[in-house]
Amino acid sequence: MIDLKKSIILKKDLGGEMVRGLLVVLSLLLLGLQGCAPKAVDFEQTSPKEKIVLTFSHVVSDASPKGRAARLWADLVYQRSGGRVEIKIYPNGTLYKDGEELEALKKGYVQIIAPATSKLTSLDSRWGVFDLPFFFNDLEQVHQLADGPVGELLRKSMREKGIEVLAYWDNGFKILTADRPLENLKDFQGLKIRIMDSPILKKQFLKLGAIPVPLSFNEVFEALENKKVNGGENTPSNLYSKKFYQLQSYVTISNHGYLGYAVLMNRDYFNSLDQETRKILLDTLKEVTAWQRKIALEQNAADLARIRNDQNIKIHDLTPEEKEAWQAVLKPLAYEIIPLFPKNLQSEILKIGNLN
């Protein structure tokens, strides 16, 4: 089990930010992103005595559930390897932005990323099963799907594309923010709403009469500030850590869809690691994943309470009648994804999900 008292607590200060900034610039220069050819990736088998440095790029805050788990994983791996294995974390899109990290991973420019599962629909549309609106009643159902044969099928599909899925991490259930109240279906008409670039998410808002606008996570704050979009969907932890909610007047507690992440590693790089290193990474990640799922639930509850306490925000909790009307429109989207799976897994998905 993870002993948080023994884990290294990394605190930000101005000097740390400057050092990180310099590291990012140096990394960009080394990787050839300033116009030079990228550095060749060496996938020779590593030695158990060799110092190993892995780069982990993600786009959210260090204070988010994903950011906290990434830091804890790095700290514990460093401890347990005696300093031989180091995971360097680059949060907030400082190394690669939302739309860049997947390609950087495939090319071997970065070793680890943890994108939202929605982003992986560009490689296999079946990842859209995690995007289905009102499909999951709770996180336990999500975990049944991710940790069972459906999640294993998705892992296999990524291996065929040169990517190893190491873990499934939670954020939580999404709520809506907008510059108008969102209670009835008619309230969505003409609303420009930011989405992640996922076919199911696009169809979700088209069915509601809104105008979906795909934007990377790093673009969201400016788009809300400049009224390029009128609203968005996200979890309380992301809304609070990035202060998105402060740019909107209305919040609807809908819990209509799930947001989670897949922790990914370049497969060639993963296979190049010696057995001892792989064991340290995976055993530690298994523990961190259990911890991450717990604190994601706790943090979203705490951050939602903080948002509710903001006197400038008008909060609306969907009534049972309103929720039923939304579900009637959105639940049928499940039948666009489920047939993409093998017959035996279709029944598994239907058994787990909420289509009643």
Short mmCIF file of C-alpha atoms in Angstrom, two decimals:
data_model
loop_
_atom_site.label_atom_id
_atom_site.label_comp_id
_atom_site.label_asym_id
_atom_site.label_seq_id
_atom_site.Cartn_x
_atom_site.Cartn_y
_atom_site.Cartn_z
CA MET A 1 0.00 0.00 0.00
CA ILE A 2 1.08 3.58 -0.57
CA ASP A 3 2.49 5.34 2.48
CA LEU A 4 1.80 9.00 1.72
CA LYS A 5 3.95 10.08 4.66
CA LYS A 6 6.97 8.55 2.98
CA SER A 7 6.22 9.93 -0.45
CA ILE A 8 8.10 13.00 -1.58
CA ILE A 9 5.92 16.10 -1.49
CA LEU A 10 6.83 18.42 -4.30
CA LYS A 11 5.90 22.05 -3.66
CA LYS A 12 5.89 24.72 -6.33
CA ASP A 13 7.79 27.94 -5.86
CA LEU A 14 8.92 30.64 -8.21
CA GLY A 15 12.39 29.17 -8.54
CA GLY A 16 10.92 25.75 -9.34
CA GLU A 17 8.74 27.24 -12.06
CA MET A 18 11.76 28.97 -13.61
CA VAL A 19 13.79 25.77 -13.56
CA ARG A 20 10.91 23.85 -15.09
CA GLY A 21 10.54 26.49 -17.76
CA LEU A 22 14.23 26.22 -18.65
CA LEU A 23 13.95 22.45 -18.79
CA VAL A 24 11.03 22.70 -21.17
CA VAL A 25 12.96 25.05 -23.48
CA LEU A 26 15.98 22.75 -23.44
CA SER A 27 13.76 19.74 -24.10
CA LEU A 28 12.17 21.45 -27.08
CA LEU A 29 15.57 22.30 -28.50
CA LEU A 30 16.82 18.76 -28.00
CA LEU A 31 13.74 17.26 -29.58
CA GLY A 32 14.16 19.39 -32.66
CA LEU A 33 10.88 21.23 -32.32
CA GLN A 34 12.56 24.49 -33.26
CA GLY A 35 13.10 23.35 -36.82
CA CYS A 36 15.89 20.82 -36.35
CA ALA A 37 15.58 17.10 -36.97
CA PRO A 38 14.26 15.22 -33.91
CA LYS A 39 16.70 13.27 -31.85
CA ALA A 40 16.80 9.60 -32.79
CA VAL A 41 14.97 7.36 -30.32
CA ASP A 42 17.09 4.50 -28.99
CA PHE A 43 15.04 1.43 -28.09
CA GLU A 44 18.01 -0.80 -27.16
CA GLN A 45 17.28 -2.98 -24.14
CA THR A 46 18.20 -1.12 -20.96
CA SER A 47 20.43 -2.52 -18.24
CA PRO A 48 19.15 -2.94 -14.65
CA LYS A 49 22.03 -0.69 -13.53
CA GLU A 50 21.47 2.03 -16.11
CA LYS A 51 19.98 5.39 -15.05
CA ILE A 52 16.60 5.81 -16.76
CA VAL A 53 14.76 9.11 -17.20
CA LEU A 54 11.20 9.07 -18.52
CA THR A 55 9.28 12.15 -19.59
CA PHE A 56 5.58 12.38 -18.61
CA SER A 57 3.67 15.16 -20.35
CA HIS A 58 0.10 16.10 -19.45
CA VAL A 59 -2.14 19.12 -19.90
CA VAL A 60 -3.84 19.64 -16.53
CA SER A 61 -2.80 21.23 -13.26
CA ASP A 62 -0.48 19.61 -10.74
CA ALA A 63 -3.37 20.14 -8.30
CA SER A 64 -5.82 18.00 -10.31
CA PRO A 65 -6.37 14.29 -9.58
CA LYS A 66 -4.28 13.36 -12.61
CA GLY A 67 -1.54 15.83 -11.72
CA ARG A 68 -1.35 14.61 -8.13
CA ALA A 69 -1.21 10.96 -9.19
CA ALA A 70 1.51 11.64 -11.75
CA ARG A 71 3.67 13.30 -9.07
CA LEU A 72 3.06 10.50 -6.58
CA TRP A 73 3.92 7.82 -9.14
CA ALA A 74 7.15 9.66 -10.01
CA ASP A 75 8.09 10.08 -6.33
CA LEU A 76 7.47 6.44 -5.42
CA VAL A 77 9.25 5.05 -8.49
CA TYR A 78 12.27 7.21 -7.69
CA GLN A 79 12.30 5.95 -4.10
CA ARG A 80 11.74 2.30 -4.93
CA SER A 81 14.38 2.26 -7.66
CA GLY A 82 16.93 3.92 -5.40
CA GLY A 83 17.01 6.93 -7.72
CA ARG A 84 17.81 4.82 -10.79
CA VAL A 85 14.45 5.48 -12.47
CA GLU A 86 13.24 9.07 -12.70
CA ILE A 87 9.93 10.26 -14.15
CA LYS A 88 10.03 13.96 -15.06
CA ILE A 89 6.58 15.56 -15.04
CA TYR A 90 5.59 18.41 -17.37
CA PRO A 91 2.04 19.58 -16.44
CA ASN A 92 -0.25 22.23 -17.93
CA GLY A 93 0.79 21.49 -21.51
CA THR A 94 4.22 23.02 -20.91
CA LEU A 95 5.94 20.39 -23.06
CA TYR A 96 3.20 19.22 -25.42
CA LYS A 97 -0.25 20.68 -25.77
CA ASP A 98 -3.48 18.74 -25.89
CA GLY A 99 -3.47 18.13 -29.63
CA GLU A 100 0.26 17.38 -29.81
CA GLU A 101 1.00 14.83 -27.10
CA LEU A 102 -0.41 11.72 -28.79
CA GLU A 103 1.69 12.24 -31.92
CA ALA A 104 4.75 13.01 -29.77
CA LEU A 105 4.24 9.71 -27.94
CA LYS A 106 3.91 7.71 -31.16
CA LYS A 107 7.12 9.25 -32.48
CA GLY A 108 8.98 8.55 -29.25
CA TYR A 109 9.60 12.19 -28.34
CA VAL A 110 7.93 11.63 -24.96
CA GLN A 111 7.60 8.37 -23.05
CA ILE A 112 4.36 8.79 -21.06
CA ILE A 113 1.13 10.74 -21.51
CA ALA A 114 -2.32 10.42 -19.93
CA PRO A 115 -4.89 11.84 -22.33
CA ALA A 116 -8.63 11.78 -21.81
CA THR A 117 -10.11 8.60 -23.27
CA SER A 118 -12.15 10.86 -25.58
CA LYS A 119 -8.93 11.81 -27.40
CA LEU A 120 -8.27 8.18 -28.28
CA THR A 121 -11.37 7.99 -30.47
CA SER A 122 -9.14 9.38 -33.24
CA LEU A 123 -7.31 6.04 -33.17
CA ASP A 124 -10.23 3.73 -32.42
CA SER A 125 -13.82 4.98 -32.28
CA ARG A 126 -14.70 2.31 -29.69
CA TRP A 127 -13.06 4.47 -27.01
CA GLY A 128 -16.25 6.52 -27.35
CA VAL A 129 -17.95 4.01 -25.04
CA PHE A 130 -16.57 6.06 -22.13
CA ASP A 131 -18.20 9.21 -23.57
CA LEU A 132 -21.75 7.86 -23.67
CA PRO A 133 -24.10 10.28 -21.89
CA PHE A 134 -26.05 9.00 -18.88
CA PHE A 135 -24.63 5.51 -19.48
CA PHE A 136 -22.86 5.09 -16.13
CA ASN A 137 -24.69 5.44 -12.82
CA ASP A 138 -21.47 5.57 -10.82
CA LEU A 139 -17.70 5.12 -11.02
CA GLU A 140 -17.97 1.47 -10.05
CA GLN A 141 -19.67 0.77 -13.38
CA VAL A 142 -16.90 2.65 -15.20
CA HIS A 143 -14.27 0.55 -13.43
CA GLN A 144 -16.11 -2.66 -14.35
CA LEU A 145 -15.86 -1.64 -17.99
CA ALA A 146 -12.26 -0.40 -17.89
CA ASP A 147 -10.87 -3.23 -15.77
CA GLY A 148 -12.75 -5.99 -17.58
CA PRO A 149 -12.70 -7.51 -21.08
CA VAL A 150 -13.82 -4.26 -22.75
CA GLY A 151 -10.86 -2.38 -21.30
CA GLU A 152 -8.56 -5.24 -22.32
CA LEU A 153 -9.84 -5.11 -25.90
CA LEU A 154 -9.06 -1.39 -26.01
CA ARG A 155 -5.57 -2.08 -24.62
CA LYS A 156 -4.99 -4.61 -27.39
CA SER A 157 -6.19 -2.18 -30.06
CA MET A 158 -3.63 0.35 -28.87
CA ARG A 159 -0.77 -2.17 -28.80
CA GLU A 160 -1.40 -2.70 -32.51
CA LYS A 161 -0.80 1.05 -32.93
CA GLY A 162 2.48 1.05 -30.98
CA ILE A 163 1.04 2.26 -27.68
CA GLU A 164 0.90 0.45 -24.33
CA VAL A 165 -2.04 1.27 -22.03
CA LEU A 166 -0.62 1.10 -18.51
CA ALA A 167 -3.65 2.15 -16.45
CA TYR A 168 -7.07 3.74 -16.43
CA TRP A 169 -7.40 6.82 -14.21
CA ASP A 170 -10.55 8.69 -13.19
CA ASN A 171 -11.43 12.28 -13.14
CA GLY A 172 -15.15 12.02 -12.57
CA PHE A 173 -18.56 13.01 -13.88
CA LYS A 174 -18.99 16.19 -15.88
CA ILE A 175 -21.23 19.15 -15.16
CA LEU A 176 -22.12 22.07 -17.41
CA THR A 177 -21.17 25.74 -17.28
CA ALA A 178 -22.72 28.43 -19.49
CA ASP A 179 -23.60 32.08 -19.81
CA ARG A 180 -27.28 31.15 -19.52
CA PRO A 181 -29.28 28.70 -17.37
CA LEU A 182 -29.32 25.14 -18.75
CA GLU A 183 -32.37 23.38 -17.39
CA ASN A 184 -34.67 22.45 -20.24
CA LEU A 185 -33.71 21.08 -23.63
CA LYS A 186 -34.68 24.32 -25.36
CA ASP A 187 -32.02 26.15 -23.35
CA PHE A 188 -29.31 24.56 -25.50
CA GLN A 189 -30.53 26.03 -28.79
CA GLY A 190 -27.69 27.87 -30.52
CA LEU A 191 -25.33 27.52 -27.54
CA LYS A 192 -21.69 27.33 -28.63
CA ILE A 193 -20.24 24.77 -26.28
CA ARG A 194 -16.65 23.60 -26.02
CA ILE A 195 -16.06 19.86 -26.37
CA MET A 196 -13.15 17.50 -26.66
CA ASP A 197 -12.81 16.22 -30.22
CA SER A 198 -14.91 13.07 -29.91
CA PRO A 199 -17.70 11.93 -32.27
CA ILE A 200 -20.03 10.98 -29.42
CA LEU A 201 -19.54 14.31 -27.63
CA LYS A 202 -20.23 16.16 -30.86
CA LYS A 203 -23.44 14.19 -31.48
CA GLN A 204 -24.46 14.65 -27.85
CA PHE A 205 -24.66 18.41 -28.16
CA LEU A 206 -26.05 18.41 -31.69
CA LYS A 207 -28.94 16.34 -30.38
CA LEU A 208 -29.50 18.98 -27.70
CA GLY A 209 -29.57 21.73 -30.32
CA ALA A 210 -26.22 23.25 -29.33
CA ILE A 211 -23.22 24.03 -31.55
CA PRO A 212 -20.26 21.87 -30.45
CA VAL A 213 -16.85 23.56 -30.79
CA PRO A 214 -13.85 21.19 -30.45
CA LEU A 215 -11.01 22.93 -28.62
CA SER A 216 -7.89 21.65 -26.89
CA PHE A 217 -7.80 21.97 -23.11
CA ASN A 218 -5.15 24.70 -23.28
CA GLU A 219 -7.50 26.88 -25.38
CA VAL A 220 -10.53 26.69 -23.10
CA PHE A 221 -9.87 29.59 -20.72
CA GLU A 222 -9.19 32.09 -23.50
CA ALA A 223 -12.17 30.84 -25.53
CA LEU A 224 -14.50 31.34 -22.56
CA GLU A 225 -12.96 34.70 -21.73
CA ASN A 226 -13.29 35.97 -25.31
CA LYS A 227 -16.79 34.49 -25.78
CA LYS A 228 -15.65 32.23 -28.59
CA VAL A 229 -17.78 29.67 -26.79
CA ASN A 230 -20.72 30.20 -24.44
CA GLY A 231 -20.27 27.13 -22.31
CA GLY A 232 -18.56 23.84 -21.69
CA GLU A 233 -18.67 20.50 -19.92
CA ASN A 234 -16.06 19.43 -17.40
CA THR A 235 -15.56 17.93 -13.98
CA PRO A 236 -15.60 20.10 -10.83
CA SER A 237 -11.87 19.47 -10.26
CA ASN A 238 -10.94 20.80 -13.71
CA LEU A 239 -13.39 23.68 -13.48
CA TYR A 240 -11.99 24.69 -10.11
CA SER A 241 -8.25 24.12 -10.67
CA LYS A 242 -8.32 26.01 -13.99
CA LYS A 243 -10.86 28.63 -12.77
CA PHE A 244 -13.11 28.04 -15.80
CA TYR A 245 -16.20 28.41 -13.63
CA GLN A 246 -15.27 32.01 -12.82
CA LEU A 247 -15.84 32.94 -16.46
CA GLN A 248 -19.42 31.60 -16.50
CA SER A 249 -22.52 32.70 -14.63
CA TYR A 250 -24.42 29.41 -14.53
CA VAL A 251 -23.58 25.86 -13.53
CA THR A 252 -25.87 22.88 -14.07
CA ILE A 253 -25.16 19.80 -11.96
CA SER A 254 -25.97 17.20 -14.61
CA ASN A 255 -23.38 14.45 -14.06
CA HIS A 256 -24.27 13.45 -17.59
CA GLY A 257 -20.95 12.00 -18.75
CA TYR A 258 -17.72 10.50 -17.51
CA LEU A 259 -14.22 11.93 -17.93
CA GLY A 260 -11.29 9.59 -17.44
CA TYR A 261 -7.74 9.06 -18.67
CA ALA A 262 -5.59 6.31 -20.11
CA VAL A 263 -1.97 6.29 -18.94
CA LEU A 264 0.00 5.51 -22.09
CA MET A 265 3.60 4.64 -22.92
CA ASN A 266 5.32 4.28 -26.28
CA ARG A 267 5.26 0.50 -26.77
CA ASP A 268 8.73 0.20 -28.28
CA TYR A 269 10.13 2.14 -25.35
CA PHE A 270 8.17 0.02 -22.88
CA ASN A 271 9.56 -3.18 -24.41
CA SER A 272 13.09 -1.76 -24.28
CA LEU A 273 12.98 -1.44 -20.50
CA ASP A 274 14.56 -4.20 -18.46
CA GLN A 275 12.24 -6.50 -16.50
CA GLU A 276 13.12 -5.00 -13.12
CA THR A 277 12.29 -1.48 -14.27
CA ARG A 278 8.99 -2.56 -15.82
CA LYS A 279 8.05 -4.29 -12.57
CA ILE A 280 8.78 -1.21 -10.46
CA LEU A 281 6.81 1.01 -12.83
CA LEU A 282 3.78 -1.27 -13.12
CA ASP A 283 3.57 -2.45 -9.51
CA THR A 284 3.80 1.12 -8.28
CA LEU A 285 1.31 2.34 -10.87
CA LYS A 286 -1.21 -0.28 -9.75
CA GLU A 287 -1.07 1.11 -6.21
CA VAL A 288 -1.17 4.71 -7.42
CA THR A 289 -4.20 3.95 -9.61
CA ALA A 290 -6.20 2.66 -6.65
CA TRP A 291 -5.23 5.80 -4.71
CA GLN A 292 -5.93 8.07 -7.68
CA ARG A 293 -9.45 6.77 -8.13
CA LYS A 294 -10.20 7.41 -4.47
CA ILE A 295 -8.83 10.94 -4.34
CA ALA A 296 -10.46 11.87 -7.68
CA LEU A 297 -13.86 11.16 -6.14
CA GLU A 298 -12.98 13.09 -2.98
CA GLN A 299 -11.46 16.04 -4.81
CA ASN A 300 -14.40 16.46 -7.18
CA ALA A 301 -16.79 16.51 -4.23
CA ALA A 302 -14.64 19.09 -2.42
CA ASP A 303 -14.18 21.28 -5.50
CA LEU A 304 -17.90 21.17 -6.29
CA ALA A 305 -18.57 22.40 -2.75
CA ARG A 306 -16.12 25.26 -3.34
CA ILE A 307 -17.89 26.19 -6.59
CA ARG A 308 -21.26 26.10 -4.80
CA ASN A 309 -19.89 28.56 -2.25
CA ASP A 310 -19.07 31.15 -4.93
CA GLN A 311 -21.76 33.80 -4.58
CA ASN A 312 -21.29 34.91 -8.21
CA ILE A 313 -22.39 31.55 -9.62
CA LYS A 314 -25.98 30.40 -10.00
CA ILE A 315 -26.20 26.63 -9.47
CA HIS A 316 -28.97 24.41 -10.78
CA ASP A 317 -29.33 20.73 -9.90
CA LEU A 318 -31.26 18.82 -12.53
CA THR A 319 -34.64 17.69 -11.25
CA PRO A 320 -35.65 14.05 -11.88
CA GLU A 321 -38.09 15.25 -14.55
CA GLU A 322 -35.46 17.36 -16.34
CA LYS A 323 -32.93 14.52 -16.17
CA GLU A 324 -35.46 12.11 -17.66
CA ALA A 325 -36.08 14.46 -20.59
CA TRP A 326 -32.32 14.80 -21.24
CA GLN A 327 -31.85 11.04 -21.02
CA ALA A 328 -34.62 10.35 -23.52
CA VAL A 329 -32.71 12.37 -26.12
CA LEU A 330 -29.17 11.26 -25.30
CA LYS A 331 -29.24 7.62 -24.20
CA PRO A 332 -29.89 6.25 -27.73
CA LEU A 333 -26.35 7.33 -28.68
CA ALA A 334 -25.19 4.11 -26.99
CA TYR A 335 -26.50 2.14 -29.95
CA GLU A 336 -24.02 3.91 -32.23
CA ILE A 337 -21.04 2.58 -30.23
CA ILE A 338 -22.06 -0.79 -28.80
CA PRO A 339 -22.43 -2.54 -32.22
CA LEU A 340 -18.75 -1.76 -32.93
CA PHE A 341 -17.72 -4.33 -30.30
CA PRO A 342 -17.73 -8.13 -30.71
CA LYS A 343 -21.07 -9.78 -29.88
CA ASN A 344 -19.87 -11.23 -26.58
CA LEU A 345 -18.70 -7.81 -25.41
CA GLN A 346 -21.89 -6.09 -26.52
CA SER A 347 -23.81 -8.05 -23.89
CA GLU A 348 -21.10 -7.21 -21.34
CA ILE A 349 -21.46 -3.49 -22.04
CA LEU A 350 -25.24 -3.63 -21.88
CA LYS A 351 -25.06 -5.49 -18.57
CA ILE A 352 -22.81 -2.83 -17.05
CA GLY A 353 -24.40 0.32 -18.49
CA ASN A 354 -27.61 2.10 -17.71
CA LEU A 355 -30.00 2.02 -20.64
CA ASN A 356 -33.25 1.49 -18.74
#
